[in-house]
Amino acid sequence: MTFGAKLRGLLAERNIRQKEFAQLLHISPSTLNSYITDSRMPDHKLIKAIAELLDVTTDYLLDFRHADRPVTENELNFLRKLRALSTEDRATIIFLVDRLSEKNSVVLNLD
């Protein structure tokens, strides 16, 4: 996915208007639009500012696949707790997560 597509998606997901976001970045709406349409690429300082404002990593914005969604501290804590469970209890939790994922049309692979 391109930088512009990610940016457009994040703004839509967070219900942020392009004009408002441009003001937060101290750039013109047309400059922001050029990033969203991938006709221009922001410099590294602006990429960092965009990432901070949208609470994502620069790796995510730049589509480095190894860091699409960084693991949060809560997720790490969950994983630690999951690993401490018995095999049977772990299987139960994975079953429940799978059912909830299906319910929410989200496919997760926790094996």
PDB file of C-alpha atoms in Angstrom:
ATOM      1  CA  MET A   1       0.000   0.000   0.000  1.00  0.00           C
ATOM      2  CA  THR A   2       1.341   3.436  -0.865  1.00  0.00           C
ATOM      3  CA  PHE A   3       2.077   6.190   1.621  1.00  0.00           C
ATOM      4  CA  GLY A   4      -0.847   8.219   0.272  1.00  0.00           C
ATOM      5  CA  ALA A   5      -3.266   5.310   0.548  1.00  0.00           C
ATOM      6  CA  LYS A   6      -2.185   4.643   4.138  1.00  0.00           C
ATOM      7  CA  LEU A   7      -2.522   8.324   5.020  1.00  0.00           C
ATOM      8  CA  ARG A   8      -5.950   8.579   3.368  1.00  0.00           C
ATOM      9  CA  GLY A   9      -7.107   5.447   5.194  1.00  0.00           C
ATOM     10  CA  LEU A  10      -5.837   6.616   8.582  1.00  0.00           C
ATOM     11  CA  LEU A  11      -7.528   9.994   8.223  1.00  0.00           C
ATOM     12  CA  ALA A  12     -10.810   8.340   7.240  1.00  0.00           C
ATOM     13  CA  GLU A  13     -10.536   5.782  10.046  1.00  0.00           C
ATOM     14  CA  ARG A  14     -10.050   8.565  12.580  1.00  0.00           C
ATOM     15  CA  ASN A  15     -12.644  10.894  11.024  1.00  0.00           C
ATOM     16  CA  ILE A  16     -10.072  13.646  10.526  1.00  0.00           C
ATOM     17  CA  ARG A  17     -10.716  16.123   7.743  1.00  0.00           C
ATOM     18  CA  GLN A  18      -7.831  16.825   5.430  1.00  0.00           C
ATOM     19  CA  LYS A  19      -8.088  20.564   6.009  1.00  0.00           C
ATOM     20  CA  GLU A  20      -7.864  20.093   9.792  1.00  0.00           C
ATOM     21  CA  PHE A  21      -4.941  17.707   9.486  1.00  0.00           C
ATOM     22  CA  ALA A  22      -3.099  20.096   7.171  1.00  0.00           C
ATOM     23  CA  GLN A  23      -3.503  22.831   9.804  1.00  0.00           C
ATOM     24  CA  LEU A  24      -2.069  20.526  12.493  1.00  0.00           C
ATOM     25  CA  LEU A  25       0.948  19.919  10.261  1.00  0.00           C
ATOM     26  CA  HIS A  26       1.288  23.624   9.360  1.00  0.00           C
ATOM     27  CA  ILE A  27       1.032  22.860   5.648  1.00  0.00           C
ATOM     28  CA  SER A  28      -1.498  23.813   3.002  1.00  0.00           C
ATOM     29  CA  PRO A  29      -4.397  21.505   2.199  1.00  0.00           C
ATOM     30  CA  SER A  30      -3.098  21.224  -1.360  1.00  0.00           C
ATOM     31  CA  THR A  31       0.284  20.038  -0.071  1.00  0.00           C
ATOM     32  CA  LEU A  32      -1.434  17.411   2.066  1.00  0.00           C
ATOM     33  CA  ASN A  33      -3.514  16.384  -0.945  1.00  0.00           C
ATOM     34  CA  SER A  34      -0.338  15.880  -2.967  1.00  0.00           C
ATOM     35  CA  TYR A  35       0.851  13.416  -0.302  1.00  0.00           C
ATOM     36  CA  ILE A  36      -2.503  11.629  -0.247  1.00  0.00           C
ATOM     37  CA  THR A  37      -2.496  11.286  -4.033  1.00  0.00           C
ATOM     38  CA  ASP A  38       1.152  10.164  -4.005  1.00  0.00           C
ATOM     39  CA  SER A  39       2.221  12.960  -6.338  1.00  0.00           C
ATOM     40  CA  ARG A  40       4.699  14.150  -3.673  1.00  0.00           C
ATOM     41  CA  MET A  41       6.367  12.629  -0.648  1.00  0.00           C
ATOM     42  CA  PRO A  42       6.865  14.556   2.619  1.00  0.00           C
ATOM     43  CA  ASP A  43      10.334  14.946   4.088  1.00  0.00           C
ATOM     44  CA  HIS A  44      11.422  12.809   7.037  1.00  0.00           C
ATOM     45  CA  LYS A  45      10.495  15.430   9.653  1.00  0.00           C
ATOM     46  CA  LEU A  46       6.951  15.671   8.325  1.00  0.00           C
ATOM     47  CA  ILE A  47       6.619  11.877   8.102  1.00  0.00           C
ATOM     48  CA  LYS A  48       7.580  11.707  11.772  1.00  0.00           C
ATOM     49  CA  ALA A  49       5.034  14.408  12.664  1.00  0.00           C
ATOM     50  CA  ILE A  50       2.305  12.598  10.708  1.00  0.00           C
ATOM     51  CA  ALA A  51       3.128   9.333  12.490  1.00  0.00           C
ATOM     52  CA  GLU A  52       3.013  11.006  15.901  1.00  0.00           C
ATOM     53  CA  LEU A  53      -0.295  12.742  15.203  1.00  0.00           C
ATOM     54  CA  LEU A  54      -1.894   9.538  13.918  1.00  0.00           C
ATOM     55  CA  ASP A  55      -0.290   7.348  16.588  1.00  0.00           C
ATOM     56  CA  VAL A  56       1.387   4.961  14.157  1.00  0.00           C
ATOM     57  CA  THR A  57       5.009   4.214  13.403  1.00  0.00           C
ATOM     58  CA  THR A  58       6.931   5.693  10.519  1.00  0.00           C
ATOM     59  CA  ASP A  59       7.586   2.086   9.453  1.00  0.00           C
ATOM     60  CA  TYR A  60       3.842   1.577   9.130  1.00  0.00           C
ATOM     61  CA  LEU A  61       3.417   4.748   7.058  1.00  0.00           C
ATOM     62  CA  LEU A  62       6.312   3.791   4.811  1.00  0.00           C
ATOM     63  CA  ASP A  63       4.996   0.222   4.463  1.00  0.00           C
ATOM     64  CA  PHE A  64       7.872  -1.659   6.043  1.00  0.00           C
ATOM     65  CA  ARG A  65       6.100  -4.992   6.341  1.00  0.00           C
ATOM     66  CA  HIS A  66       7.955  -6.176   9.413  1.00  0.00           C
ATOM     67  CA  ALA A  67       6.278  -3.458  11.457  1.00  0.00           C
ATOM     68  CA  ASP A  68       2.804  -3.037   9.954  1.00  0.00           C
ATOM     69  CA  ARG A  69       1.318  -2.900  13.428  1.00  0.00           C
ATOM     70  CA  PRO A  70       3.783  -2.686  16.256  1.00  0.00           C
ATOM     71  CA  VAL A  71       3.051  -4.853  19.258  1.00  0.00           C
ATOM     72  CA  THR A  72       1.709  -2.790  22.140  1.00  0.00           C
ATOM     73  CA  GLU A  73       2.620  -3.298  25.779  1.00  0.00           C
ATOM     74  CA  ASN A  74      -0.886  -4.648  26.441  1.00  0.00           C
ATOM     75  CA  GLU A  75      -0.453  -7.209  23.672  1.00  0.00           C
ATOM     76  CA  LEU A  76       2.915  -8.269  25.091  1.00  0.00           C
ATOM     77  CA  ASN A  77       1.366  -8.672  28.528  1.00  0.00           C
ATOM     78  CA  PHE A  78      -1.457 -10.743  27.038  1.00  0.00           C
ATOM     79  CA  LEU A  79       1.045 -12.974  25.273  1.00  0.00           C
ATOM     80  CA  ARG A  80       3.036 -13.473  28.488  1.00  0.00           C
ATOM     81  CA  LYS A  81      -0.130 -14.463  30.330  1.00  0.00           C
ATOM     82  CA  LEU A  82      -1.235 -16.738  27.479  1.00  0.00           C
ATOM     83  CA  ARG A  83       2.112 -18.540  27.487  1.00  0.00           C
ATOM     84  CA  ALA A  84       1.854 -19.106  31.240  1.00  0.00           C
ATOM     85  CA  LEU A  85      -1.430 -21.009  30.841  1.00  0.00           C
ATOM     86  CA  SER A  86      -1.742 -24.752  30.527  1.00  0.00           C
ATOM     87  CA  THR A  87      -1.959 -26.185  27.025  1.00  0.00           C
ATOM     88  CA  GLU A  88      -5.669 -26.845  27.518  1.00  0.00           C
ATOM     89  CA  ASP A  89      -6.402 -23.322  28.774  1.00  0.00           C
ATOM     90  CA  ARG A  90      -4.333 -21.824  25.955  1.00  0.00           C
ATOM     91  CA  ALA A  91      -6.365 -23.831  23.422  1.00  0.00           C
ATOM     92  CA  THR A  92      -9.577 -22.521  25.007  1.00  0.00           C
ATOM     93  CA  ILE A  93      -8.412 -18.906  24.719  1.00  0.00           C
ATOM     94  CA  ILE A  94      -7.363 -19.405  21.096  1.00  0.00           C
ATOM     95  CA  PHE A  95     -10.749 -21.000  20.362  1.00  0.00           C
ATOM     96  CA  LEU A  96     -12.559 -18.017  21.902  1.00  0.00           C
ATOM     97  CA  VAL A  97     -10.447 -15.499  19.996  1.00  0.00           C
ATOM     98  CA  ASP A  98     -11.082 -17.400  16.767  1.00  0.00           C
ATOM     99  CA  ARG A  99     -14.849 -17.339  17.349  1.00  0.00           C
ATOM    100  CA  LEU A 100     -14.808 -13.622  18.178  1.00  0.00           C
ATOM    101  CA  SER A 101     -12.683 -12.938  15.107  1.00  0.00           C
ATOM    102  CA  GLU A 102     -15.153 -14.784  12.909  1.00  0.00           C
ATOM    103  CA  LYS A 103     -17.973 -12.827  14.515  1.00  0.00           C
ATOM    104  CA  ASN A 104     -16.212  -9.569  13.705  1.00  0.00           C
ATOM    105  CA  SER A 105     -15.075 -10.726  10.249  1.00  0.00           C
ATOM    106  CA  VAL A 106     -11.429 -10.462  11.261  1.00  0.00           C
ATOM    107  CA  VAL A 107      -9.121 -13.341  10.514  1.00  0.00           C
ATOM    108  CA  LEU A 108      -6.361 -13.885  13.056  1.00  0.00           C
ATOM    109  CA  ASN A 109      -3.780 -16.636  13.119  1.00  0.00           C
ATOM    110  CA  LEU A 110      -2.595 -17.177  16.684  1.00  0.00           C
ATOM    111  CA  ASP A 111      -1.103 -20.639  16.253  1.00  0.00           C
TER     112      ASP A 111
END
